[in-house]
Coordinates of N, CA and C in Angstrom, one line a residue:
Chain Y
Q1 N -6.4 9.3 -17.3 CA -6.8 8.7 -16.1 C -6.1 7.3 -15.9
V2 N -5.3 7.3 -14.8 CA -4.6 6.0 -14.5 C -5.6 4.9 -14.2
Q3 N -5.5 3.8 -14.8 CA -6.3 2.6 -14.4 C -5.4 1.4 -14.3
L4 N -5.6 0.6 -13.2 CA -4.9 -0.6 -13.0 C -6.0 -1.7 -12.8
V5 N -5.9 -2.8 -13.5 CA -6.9 -3.8 -13.4 C -6.2 -5.2 -13.1
E6 N -6.4 -5.7 -11.9 CA -5.8 -7.0 -11.6 C -6.7 -8.1 -12.1
S7 N -6.1 -9.3 -12.4 CA -6.9 -10.4 -12.8 C -6.1 -11.7 -12.4
G8 N -6.7 -12.8 -12.5 CA -6.0 -14.1 -12.2 C -6.2 -14.7 -10.9
G9 N -6.9 -14.0 -10.0 CA -7.2 -14.6 -8.7 C -8.0 -15.8 -8.8
N10 N -7.8 -16.8 -7.9 CA -8.4 -18.1 -7.9 C -8.2 -18.8 -6.6
V11 N -8.9 -20.0 -6.6 CA -8.6 -20.9 -5.5 C -7.5 -21.9 -5.9
V12 N -6.5 -22.1 -5.1 CA -5.4 -22.9 -5.4 C -5.0 -23.8 -4.2
Q13 N -4.5 -25.0 -4.5 CA -4.2 -25.9 -3.4 C -2.8 -25.5 -2.8
P14 N -2.6 -25.7 -1.5 CA -1.3 -25.5 -0.9 C -0.2 -26.2 -1.7
G15 N 0.9 -25.4 -1.9 CA 2.0 -25.9 -2.7 C 1.9 -25.6 -4.2
G16 N 0.7 -25.1 -4.6 CA 0.5 -24.8 -6.0 C 1.0 -23.4 -6.4
S17 N 0.8 -23.1 -7.6 CA 1.3 -21.8 -8.2 C 0.1 -21.1 -8.9
L18 N 0.3 -19.8 -9.0 CA -0.7 -18.9 -9.6 C 0.0 -17.6 -10.1
T19 N -0.4 -17.1 -11.2 CA 0.1 -15.8 -11.7 C -1.0 -14.8 -11.8
L20 N -0.8 -13.6 -11.1 CA -1.7 -12.5 -11.2 C -1.2 -11.5 -12.3
S21 N -2.1 -10.9 -12.9 CA -1.8 -9.9 -13.9 C -2.3 -8.5 -13.4
C22 N -1.7 -7.5 -13.9 CA -2.1 -6.1 -13.6 C -2.0 -5.3 -14.9
A23 N -3.1 -5.1 -15.5 CA -3.1 -4.4 -16.8 C -3.2 -2.9 -16.5
A24 N -2.3 -2.1 -17.1 CA -2.2 -0.7 -16.8 C -2.6 0.2 -18.0
S25 N -3.2 1.3 -17.8 CA -3.5 2.3 -18.8 C -3.6 3.7 -18.2
G26 N -3.5 4.7 -19.1 CA -3.6 6.1 -18.6 C -2.3 6.7 -18.3
F27 N -1.2 6.0 -18.5 CA 0.1 6.6 -18.2 C 1.2 5.9 -19.1
T28 N 2.3 6.5 -19.2 CA 3.4 5.9 -20.1 C 4.0 4.8 -19.3
F29 N 3.6 3.6 -19.8 CA 3.9 2.3 -19.0 C 5.4 2.2 -18.8
S30 N 6.2 2.5 -19.8 CA 7.7 2.2 -19.7 C 8.4 3.1 -18.7
N31 N 7.7 4.1 -18.2 CA 8.3 5.1 -17.2 C 8.1 4.7 -15.8
Y32 N 7.3 3.7 -15.5 CA 6.8 3.5 -14.1 C 7.0 2.0 -13.7
G33 N 7.2 1.9 -12.4 CA 7.2 0.6 -11.8 C 5.9 0.3 -11.1
I34 N 5.8 -0.9 -10.5 CA 4.6 -1.3 -9.8 C 4.9 -2.0 -8.5
H35 N 4.0 -1.8 -7.5 CA 4.1 -2.5 -6.3 C 3.0 -3.5 -6.2
W36 N 3.2 -4.6 -5.5 CA 2.1 -5.5 -5.2 C 1.9 -5.5 -3.6
V37 N 0.7 -5.4 -3.2 CA 0.3 -5.3 -1.8 C -0.8 -6.3 -1.6
R38 N -0.8 -7.0 -0.4 CA -1.9 -7.9 -0.1 C -2.5 -7.6 1.2
Q39 N -3.8 -8.1 1.3 CA -4.5 -7.9 2.5 C -5.3 -9.2 2.8
A40 N -4.9 -9.9 3.8 CA -5.6 -11.1 4.3 C -7.0 -10.7 4.8
P41 N -7.9 -11.6 4.8 CA -9.3 -11.3 5.2 C -9.3 -10.7 6.6
G42 N -9.9 -9.5 6.8 CA -10.0 -8.9 8.0 C -8.7 -8.3 8.6
K43 N -7.6 -8.3 7.8 CA -6.3 -7.9 8.3 C -5.8 -6.6 7.7
G44 N -4.6 -6.2 8.0 CA -4.1 -5.0 7.5 C -3.3 -5.2 6.1
L45 N -2.7 -4.1 5.7 CA -2.0 -4.2 4.4 C -0.6 -4.7 4.6
E46 N -0.1 -5.5 3.6 CA 1.2 -6.0 3.7 C 1.9 -5.7 2.3
W47 N 3.0 -5.0 2.3 CA 3.7 -4.8 1.1 C 4.4 -6.1 0.7
V48 N 4.3 -6.5 -0.6 CA 4.7 -7.8 -1.1 C 5.9 -7.7 -2.0
A49 N 5.8 -6.9 -3.0 CA 6.9 -6.9 -4.1 C 6.9 -5.6 -4.9
F50 N 8.0 -5.3 -5.5 CA 8.2 -4.1 -6.4 C 9.0 -4.5 -7.6
I51 N 8.7 -3.9 -8.7 CA 9.5 -4.0 -9.9 C 9.6 -2.6 -10.5
N52 N 10.8 -2.2 -10.9 CA 11.0 -0.8 -11.3 C 10.6 -0.6 -12.8
Y53 N 10.9 0.6 -13.3 CA 10.4 1.0 -14.6 C 10.9 0.2 -15.8
D54 N 12.2 -0.4 -15.6 CA 12.7 -1.1 -16.7 C 13.0 -2.6 -16.3
G55 N 12.5 -3.0 -15.2 CA 12.6 -4.4 -14.7 C 14.0 -4.8 -14.2
S56 N 14.8 -3.8 -14.0 CA 16.2 -4.1 -13.5 C 16.3 -4.2 -12.0
K57 N 15.3 -3.7 -11.3 CA 15.2 -3.8 -9.8 C 13.9 -4.5 -9.4
K58 N 14.1 -5.5 -8.6 CA 13.0 -6.2 -8.0 C 13.2 -6.5 -6.5
Y59 N 12.2 -6.1 -5.7 CA 12.4 -6.3 -4.3 C 11.2 -7.1 -3.8
F60 N 11.4 -7.8 -2.7 CA 10.3 -8.7 -2.1 C 10.3 -8.6 -0.6
G61 N 9.1 -8.7 -0.1 CA 8.9 -8.8 1.4 C 9.5 -10.1 1.9
D62 N 9.8 -10.2 3.1 CA 10.5 -11.4 3.7 C 9.5 -12.6 3.6
S63 N 8.3 -12.4 3.7 CA 7.3 -13.5 3.8 C 7.2 -14.2 2.4
V64 N 7.6 -13.6 1.3 CA 7.4 -14.2 0.0 C 8.7 -14.4 -0.7
K65 N 9.8 -13.9 -0.1 CA 11.1 -14.0 -0.8 C 11.4 -15.4 -1.1
G66 N 11.9 -15.7 -2.4 CA 12.2 -17.0 -2.8 C 11.0 -17.8 -3.4
R67 N 9.8 -17.3 -3.2 CA 8.6 -18.0 -3.7 C 7.9 -17.2 -4.7
F68 N 7.9 -15.9 -4.6 CA 7.2 -15.0 -5.6 C 8.2 -14.3 -6.5
T69 N 7.8 -14.0 -7.7 CA 8.6 -13.2 -8.5 C 7.7 -12.2 -9.3
V70 N 8.3 -11.1 -9.8 CA 7.6 -10.1 -10.5 C 8.2 -9.9 -11.9
S71 N 7.4 -9.5 -12.8 CA 7.9 -9.3 -14.2 C 6.9 -8.2 -14.8
R72 N 7.4 -7.8 -16.0 CA 6.6 -6.8 -16.8 C 6.7 -7.2 -18.2
E73 N 5.6 -6.9 -19.0 CA 5.6 -7.1 -20.4 C 5.1 -5.8 -21.0
D74 N 6.1 -5.0 -21.5 CA 5.8 -3.6 -22.0 C 4.9 -3.6 -23.2
S75 N 5.0 -4.7 -24.0 CA 4.2 -4.7 -25.2 C 2.7 -4.9 -24.9
K76 N 2.4 -5.3 -23.7 CA 1.0 -5.6 -23.3 C 0.6 -4.6 -22.2
N77 N 1.5 -3.7 -21.8 CA 1.2 -2.8 -20.7 C 0.7 -3.6 -19.4
T78 N 1.4 -4.7 -19.1 CA 0.9 -5.5 -18.1 C 2.1 -5.9 -17.2
F79 N 1.8 -6.0 -15.9 CA 2.7 -6.4 -14.8 C 2.2 -7.8 -14.4
Y80 N 3.1 -8.6 -13.9 CA 2.8 -9.9 -13.4 C 3.3 -10.2 -12.0
L81 N 2.6 -11.0 -11.2 CA 3.1 -11.5 -9.9 C 3.0 -13.0 -10.0
Q82 N 4.1 -13.7 -10.1 CA 4.1 -15.2 -10.1 C 4.3 -15.7 -8.7
M83 N 3.4 -16.5 -8.3 CA 3.4 -17.0 -6.9 C 3.5 -18.5 -6.9
N84 N 4.6 -19.0 -6.3 CA 4.9 -20.4 -6.2 C 4.9 -20.9 -4.8
S85 N 4.8 -22.2 -4.6 CA 4.8 -22.8 -3.2 C 3.8 -22.1 -2.3
L86 N 2.6 -21.9 -2.8 CA 1.6 -21.2 -2.0 C 1.2 -21.9 -0.7
R87 N 0.9 -21.0 0.3 CA 0.6 -21.5 1.6 C -0.8 -20.9 2.0
A88 N -1.4 -21.5 3.0 CA -2.7 -21.0 3.5 C -2.6 -19.5 3.8
E89 N -1.4 -19.1 4.4 CA -1.3 -17.7 4.9 C -1.1 -16.7 3.7
D90 N -1.0 -17.2 2.5 CA -0.9 -16.3 1.3 C -2.3 -15.9 0.9
T91 N -3.4 -16.5 1.5 CA -4.7 -16.1 1.1 C -5.0 -14.6 1.4
A92 N -5.4 -13.9 0.4 CA -5.5 -12.5 0.5 C -6.1 -11.9 -0.7
V93 N -6.5 -10.6 -0.6 CA -6.7 -9.8 -1.8 C -5.4 -9.2 -2.2
Y94 N -5.0 -9.3 -3.4 CA -3.8 -8.8 -3.9 C -4.0 -7.5 -4.8
Y95 N -3.4 -6.4 -4.4 CA -3.5 -5.2 -5.2 C -2.2 -4.9 -5.9
C96 N -2.3 -4.3 -7.1 CA -1.2 -3.6 -7.7 C -1.3 -2.1 -7.5
A97 N -0.2 -1.4 -7.4 CA -0.2 0.0 -7.1 C 0.9 0.7 -7.9
E98 N 0.6 1.7 -8.6 CA 1.6 2.5 -9.3 C 2.7 3.1 -8.4
D99 N 4.0 2.9 -8.8 CA 5.1 3.5 -8.1 C 5.3 4.9 -8.6
V100 N 5.2 5.9 -7.8 CA 5.4 7.3 -8.2 C 6.5 7.8 -7.3
R101 N 7.5 8.5 -7.9 CA 8.6 9.0 -7.1 C 8.2 10.4 -6.5
D102 N 8.5 10.6 -5.2 CA 8.2 11.9 -4.6 C 9.3 12.8 -5.0
S103 N 9.3 14.1 -4.5 CA 10.3 15.1 -4.9 C 11.7 14.7 -4.4
S104 N 11.8 13.8 -3.5 CA 13.1 13.4 -3.0 C 13.6 12.1 -3.6
G105 N 12.7 11.5 -4.5 CA 13.1 10.3 -5.2 C 12.7 9.0 -4.6
Y106 N 11.9 9.1 -3.5 CA 11.5 7.9 -2.8 C 10.2 7.4 -3.5
G107 N 10.0 6.1 -3.6 CA 8.9 5.5 -4.2 C 7.6 5.5 -3.3
L108 N 6.5 5.9 -3.9 CA 5.3 6.1 -3.2 C 4.2 5.3 -4.0
L109 N 3.3 4.6 -3.3 CA 2.2 3.9 -3.9 C 1.1 4.8 -4.1
D110 N 0.8 5.1 -5.4 CA -0.2 6.2 -5.7 C -1.5 5.5 -6.1
Y111 N -1.7 5.3 -7.4 CA -3.0 4.7 -7.9 C -3.0 3.2 -7.6
W112 N -4.1 2.7 -7.2 CA -4.3 1.3 -6.9 C -5.3 0.6 -7.8
G113 N -5.1 -0.7 -8.1 CA -6.2 -1.4 -8.7 C -7.3 -1.8 -7.7
Q114 N -8.3 -2.6 -8.2 CA -9.4 -2.9 -7.3 C -9.1 -4.2 -6.5
G115 N -8.1 -4.9 -6.8 CA -7.7 -6.1 -6.1 C -8.2 -7.4 -6.7
S116 N -7.5 -8.5 -6.5 CA -7.8 -9.8 -7.0 C -7.6 -10.8 -5.8
L117 N -8.6 -11.6 -5.6 CA -8.6 -12.5 -4.4 C -7.9 -13.9 -4.8
V118 N -7.0 -14.2 -3.9 CA -6.3 -15.5 -4.0 C -6.6 -16.3 -2.7
S119 N -7.1 -17.5 -2.9 CA -7.5 -18.3 -1.8 C -6.7 -19.6 -1.9
V120 N -5.9 -19.9 -0.9 CA -5.1 -21.1 -0.8 C -5.8 -22.1 0.1
S121 N -6.3 -23.2 -0.4 CA -7.1 -24.1 0.4 C -7.1 -25.4 -0.3
S122 N -7.1 -26.5 0.5 CA -7.3 -27.8 0.0 C -8.8 -28.2 -0.1
Chain A
D1 N 15.3 -4.6 8.8 CA 14.0 -4.1 8.2 C 13.4 -3.1 9.2
I2 N 12.7 -2.1 8.6 CA 12.1 -1.0 9.3 C 10.7 -1.5 9.8
Q3 N 10.4 -1.4 11.0 CA 9.1 -1.8 11.6 C 8.3 -0.5 11.9
M4 N 7.0 -0.5 11.6 CA 6.2 0.6 11.9 C 5.1 0.2 13.0
T5 N 5.0 1.0 14.0 CA 4.1 0.7 15.1 C 3.0 1.8 15.1
Q6 N 1.8 1.4 14.8 CA 0.7 2.4 14.7 C -0.2 2.3 15.8
S7 N -0.7 3.4 16.4 CA -1.7 3.3 17.5 C -2.6 4.5 17.4
P8 N -3.9 4.4 18.0 CA -4.4 3.1 18.5 C -4.8 2.2 17.3
S9 N -5.2 1.0 17.7 CA -5.7 0.1 16.6 C -7.2 0.4 16.3
T10 N -7.9 0.9 17.3 CA -9.3 1.3 17.1 C -9.5 2.6 17.8
L11 N -10.3 3.4 17.2 CA -10.6 4.7 17.8 C -12.1 5.0 17.6
S12 N -12.8 5.3 18.7 CA -14.2 5.6 18.6 C -14.3 7.1 18.8
A13 N -15.0 7.7 17.9 CA -15.2 9.2 17.9 C -16.5 9.6 17.3
S14 N -16.8 10.9 17.5 CA -18.1 11.5 17.0 C -17.8 12.5 16.0
V15 N -18.8 12.8 15.1 CA -18.6 13.8 14.1 C -18.3 15.1 14.8
G16 N -17.3 15.8 14.3 CA -16.8 17.0 14.8 C -15.6 16.9 15.7
D17 N -15.3 15.7 16.2 CA -14.1 15.4 17.1 C -12.8 15.7 16.3
R18 N -11.8 16.0 17.1 CA -10.4 16.1 16.6 C -9.8 14.7 16.9
V19 N -9.2 14.1 15.9 CA -8.7 12.8 16.0 C -7.2 12.8 15.6
T20 N -6.4 12.0 16.4 CA -5.0 11.9 16.1 C -4.6 10.4 16.1
I21 N -3.8 10.1 15.1 CA -3.3 8.7 15.0 C -1.8 8.8 14.9
T22 N -1.1 7.9 15.5 CA 0.4 8.0 15.6 C 1.0 6.8 15.0
C23 N 2.1 7.0 14.3 CA 3.0 5.9 13.8 C 4.4 6.2 14.3
R24 N 5.0 5.1 14.8 CA 6.4 5.2 15.2 C 7.3 4.2 14.3
A25 N 8.4 4.7 13.9 CA 9.3 3.9 13.1 C 10.4 3.3 14.0
S26 N 10.9 2.2 13.6 CA 12.0 1.5 14.4 C 13.3 2.2 14.2
Q27 N 13.5 3.0 13.2 CA 14.7 3.8 13.0 C 14.3 5.1 12.2
N28 N 15.3 6.0 12.1 CA 15.1 7.3 11.5 C 14.7 7.1 10.0
I29 N 13.5 7.5 9.6 CA 13.1 7.5 8.2 C 12.9 8.9 7.6
K30 N 13.6 9.8 8.2 CA 13.5 11.2 7.8 C 12.0 11.6 7.7
N31 N 11.5 12.1 6.5 CA 10.1 12.4 6.4 C 9.4 11.4 5.4
C32 N 10.0 10.2 5.2 CA 9.5 9.2 4.3 C 8.3 8.5 4.8
L33 N 7.2 9.2 5.0 CA 6.0 8.6 5.6 C 4.8 9.1 4.9
A34 N 3.9 8.1 4.5 CA 2.7 8.5 3.9 C 1.5 7.9 4.7
W35 N 0.3 8.5 4.5 CA -0.9 8.1 5.1 C -1.9 7.7 4.1
Y36 N -2.6 6.6 4.3 CA -3.7 6.1 3.4 C -5.0 5.9 4.2
Q37 N -6.1 6.1 3.5 CA -7.4 5.8 4.0 C -8.0 4.7 3.2
Q38 N -8.6 3.7 3.9 CA -9.2 2.6 3.2 C -10.6 2.4 3.8
K39 N -11.6 2.3 2.9 CA -12.9 2.0 3.2 C -13.2 0.5 2.9
P40 N -14.2 -0.1 3.5 CA -14.4 -1.6 3.3 C -14.7 -1.9 1.9
G41 N -14.0 -2.9 1.4 CA -14.1 -3.4 0.0 C -13.5 -2.6 -1.0
K42 N -12.7 -1.5 -0.6 CA -12.1 -0.6 -1.6 C -10.6 -0.6 -1.4
A43 N -9.9 -0.2 -2.5 CA -8.5 0.0 -2.4 C -8.1 1.2 -1.5
P44 N -6.9 1.2 -0.9 CA -6.5 2.4 -0.2 C -6.4 3.6 -1.1
K45 N -6.5 4.8 -0.4 CA -6.4 6.0 -1.1 C -5.3 6.8 -0.4
L46 N -4.4 7.4 -1.2 CA -3.3 8.2 -0.7 C -3.8 9.5 -0.2
L47 N -3.5 9.9 1.1 CA -3.9 11.2 1.6 C -2.8 12.1 1.7
I48 N -1.7 11.7 2.3 CA -0.5 12.5 2.6 C 0.7 11.8 2.3
S49 N 1.7 12.5 1.7 CA 3.0 12.0 1.4 C 4.1 12.9 2.1
K50 N 5.3 12.4 2.2 CA 6.4 13.1 2.8 C 6.0 13.7 4.1
A51 N 5.3 12.9 4.9 CA 4.8 13.2 6.3 C 3.8 14.3 6.4
S52 N 3.8 15.3 5.5 CA 2.9 16.4 5.7 C 2.3 17.0 4.5
T53 N 2.6 16.5 3.3 CA 2.2 17.0 2.0 C 0.8 16.4 1.7
L54 N -0.2 17.3 1.7 CA -1.6 16.8 1.4 C -1.7 16.6 -0.1
E55 N -2.2 15.4 -0.5 CA -2.5 15.1 -1.9 C -3.6 16.0 -2.5
T56 N -3.6 16.2 -3.7 CA -4.6 17.0 -4.4 C -6.0 16.4 -4.2
G57 N -6.9 17.3 -3.8 CA -8.3 16.9 -3.6 C -8.6 16.4 -2.2
V58 N -7.6 16.2 -1.3 CA -7.8 15.8 0.0 C -8.2 16.9 0.9
P59 N -9.3 16.8 1.6 CA -9.8 18.0 2.5 C -8.7 18.5 3.4
S60 N -8.8 19.8 3.7 CA -7.8 20.4 4.5 C -7.9 20.1 6.0
R61 N -9.0 19.4 6.4 CA -9.1 18.9 7.8 C -8.1 17.8 8.1
F62 N -7.5 17.2 7.1 CA -6.5 16.2 7.3 C -5.1 16.9 7.3
S63 N -4.3 16.5 8.2 CA -2.9 17.1 8.3 C -2.0 16.0 8.8
G64 N -0.7 16.1 8.4 CA 0.3 15.2 8.9 C 1.5 15.9 9.4
S65 N 2.1 15.4 10.4 CA 3.3 16.0 10.9 C 4.3 14.9 11.4
G66 N 5.5 15.4 11.7 CA 6.5 14.5 12.3 C 7.7 14.3 11.3
S67 N 8.8 13.8 11.9 CA 10.0 13.4 11.1 C 10.8 12.5 12.0
G68 N 11.7 11.8 11.4 CA 12.6 10.9 12.2 C 11.9 9.6 12.5
T69 N 11.4 9.5 13.7 CA 10.7 8.2 14.1 C 9.3 8.4 14.5
E70 N 8.8 9.6 14.7 CA 7.4 9.7 15.2 C 6.6 10.6 14.3
F71 N 5.4 10.2 14.0 CA 4.6 10.8 13.0 C 3.1 10.8 13.5
T72 N 2.4 11.8 13.1 CA 0.9 11.8 13.4 C 0.1 12.2 12.2
L73 N -1.1 11.7 12.2 CA -2.1 12.1 11.3 C -3.2 12.7 12.1
T74 N -3.7 13.9 11.8 CA -4.7 14.5 12.5 C -5.9 14.9 11.6
I75 N -7.1 14.6 12.1 CA -8.3 15.0 11.4 C -8.9 16.1 12.3
S76 N -9.0 17.3 11.9 CA -9.3 18.4 12.8 C -10.8 18.4 13.2
S77 N -11.7 18.0 12.3 CA -13.1 17.9 12.7 C -13.7 16.7 11.9
L78 N -13.8 15.6 12.6 CA -14.2 14.4 11.9 C -15.6 14.5 11.2
Q79 N -15.6 14.1 9.9 CA -16.9 14.1 9.2 C -17.3 12.6 8.9
T80 N -18.6 12.5 8.6 CA -19.1 11.1 8.3 C -18.3 10.3 7.4
D81 N -17.8 11.0 6.3 CA -17.1 10.3 5.3 C -15.7 9.8 5.7
D82 N -15.3 10.3 6.9 CA -13.9 9.9 7.4 C -13.9 8.6 8.2
F83 N -15.0 8.0 8.5 CA -15.0 6.8 9.2 C -14.5 5.7 8.3
A84 N -13.3 5.2 8.6 CA -12.6 4.3 7.7 C -11.4 3.8 8.5
T85 N -10.5 3.0 7.8 CA -9.3 2.5 8.4 C -8.1 3.3 7.8
Y86 N -7.2 3.7 8.6 CA -6.1 4.5 8.2 C -4.8 3.8 8.4
Y87 N -3.9 3.8 7.4 CA -2.6 3.2 7.5 C -1.5 4.2 7.2
C88 N -0.4 4.0 8.0 CA 0.8 4.7 7.6 C 1.7 3.8 6.8
L89 N 2.6 4.3 6.0 CA 3.5 3.6 5.2 C 4.9 4.3 5.2
Q90 N 5.9 3.6 5.5 CA 7.2 4.2 5.4 C 7.8 3.8 4.0
N91 N 8.4 4.7 3.3 CA 9.0 4.5 2.0 C 10.4 4.9 2.0
F92 N 11.1 4.8 3.1 CA 12.5 5.1 3.2 C 13.4 3.9 2.9
G93 N 13.1 2.8 3.5 CA 13.9 1.6 3.3 C 12.9 0.5 2.8
Y94 N 12.8 0.2 1.6 CA 11.7 -0.6 1.0 C 10.4 0.0 1.5
W95 N 9.4 -0.8 1.8 CA 8.1 -0.3 2.2 C 7.5 -1.1 3.3
T96 N 7.0 -0.5 4.3 CA 6.3 -1.2 5.4 C 5.1 -0.4 5.9
F97 N 4.0 -1.1 6.0 CA 2.8 -0.5 6.5 C 2.7 -0.6 8.0
G98 N 2.0 0.4 8.6 CA 1.6 0.2 10.0 C 0.4 -0.8 10.1
Q99 N 0.0 -1.1 11.3 CA -1.0 -2.1 11.5 C -2.4 -1.6 11.2
G100 N -2.6 -0.3 11.1 CA -3.9 0.2 10.8 C -4.6 0.7 12.0
T101 N -5.4 1.8 11.8 CA -6.3 2.3 12.8 C -7.7 2.4 12.3
K102 N -8.6 1.7 12.9 CA -10.0 1.8 12.5 C -10.7 2.9 13.2
V103 N -11.2 3.9 12.5 CA -11.9 5.0 13.1 C -13.4 4.7 13.0
E104 N -14.1 4.5 14.1 CA -15.5 4.1 14.1 C -16.3 5.1 14.9
I105 N -17.6 5.0 14.6 CA -18.6 5.9 15.2 C -18.8 5.6 16.7
K106 N -18.7 6.6 17.5 CA -18.9 6.4 18.9 C -20.3 6.3 19.3

């Protein structure tokens, strides 16, 4: 049973930094990548970032490019989203979601964690 | 970047109604389109991938169609459990969600 558990959400001041973790279980960690998706209060879903199965490919949405980074630690079965230069508009619930390749090889967001709330406020 | 335009933003319907939600892509995305259902306070759930492939365990009243730039999600007979917000996601060029459609009780 695939399980993803996010942690690290907190209240942080504008301009500050925060790192979210996504602990994974129930699948062969080294074979899969992860997506990060966020949802501002009362708003829709926004794709944020992706890291592939071996960490060689990392992609970011335009709104976070240059400020956020993603990484993975295979020994701990954990993915990370490091967020720098945080702004009020980064306030959201952040989800991690397992990347699963469909039959044509395109990445799909399959299993999701429960989310972690990040609030950027002075 | 590929933009996704989803409509309507809100849909009022009754149990038993046939419901259709549309997503339009800003360029040809072949059949790289998925549909998700999200209930308040919960993570999204994958319903359909590759525009029309129903995920395991998803009721057959859900169906998806389309290719290229225009896609639809249809619920043939709306049930109480289906009142939720639905999102499309293109996975052809990076990933982009539609704005969402809230299906509410009429």
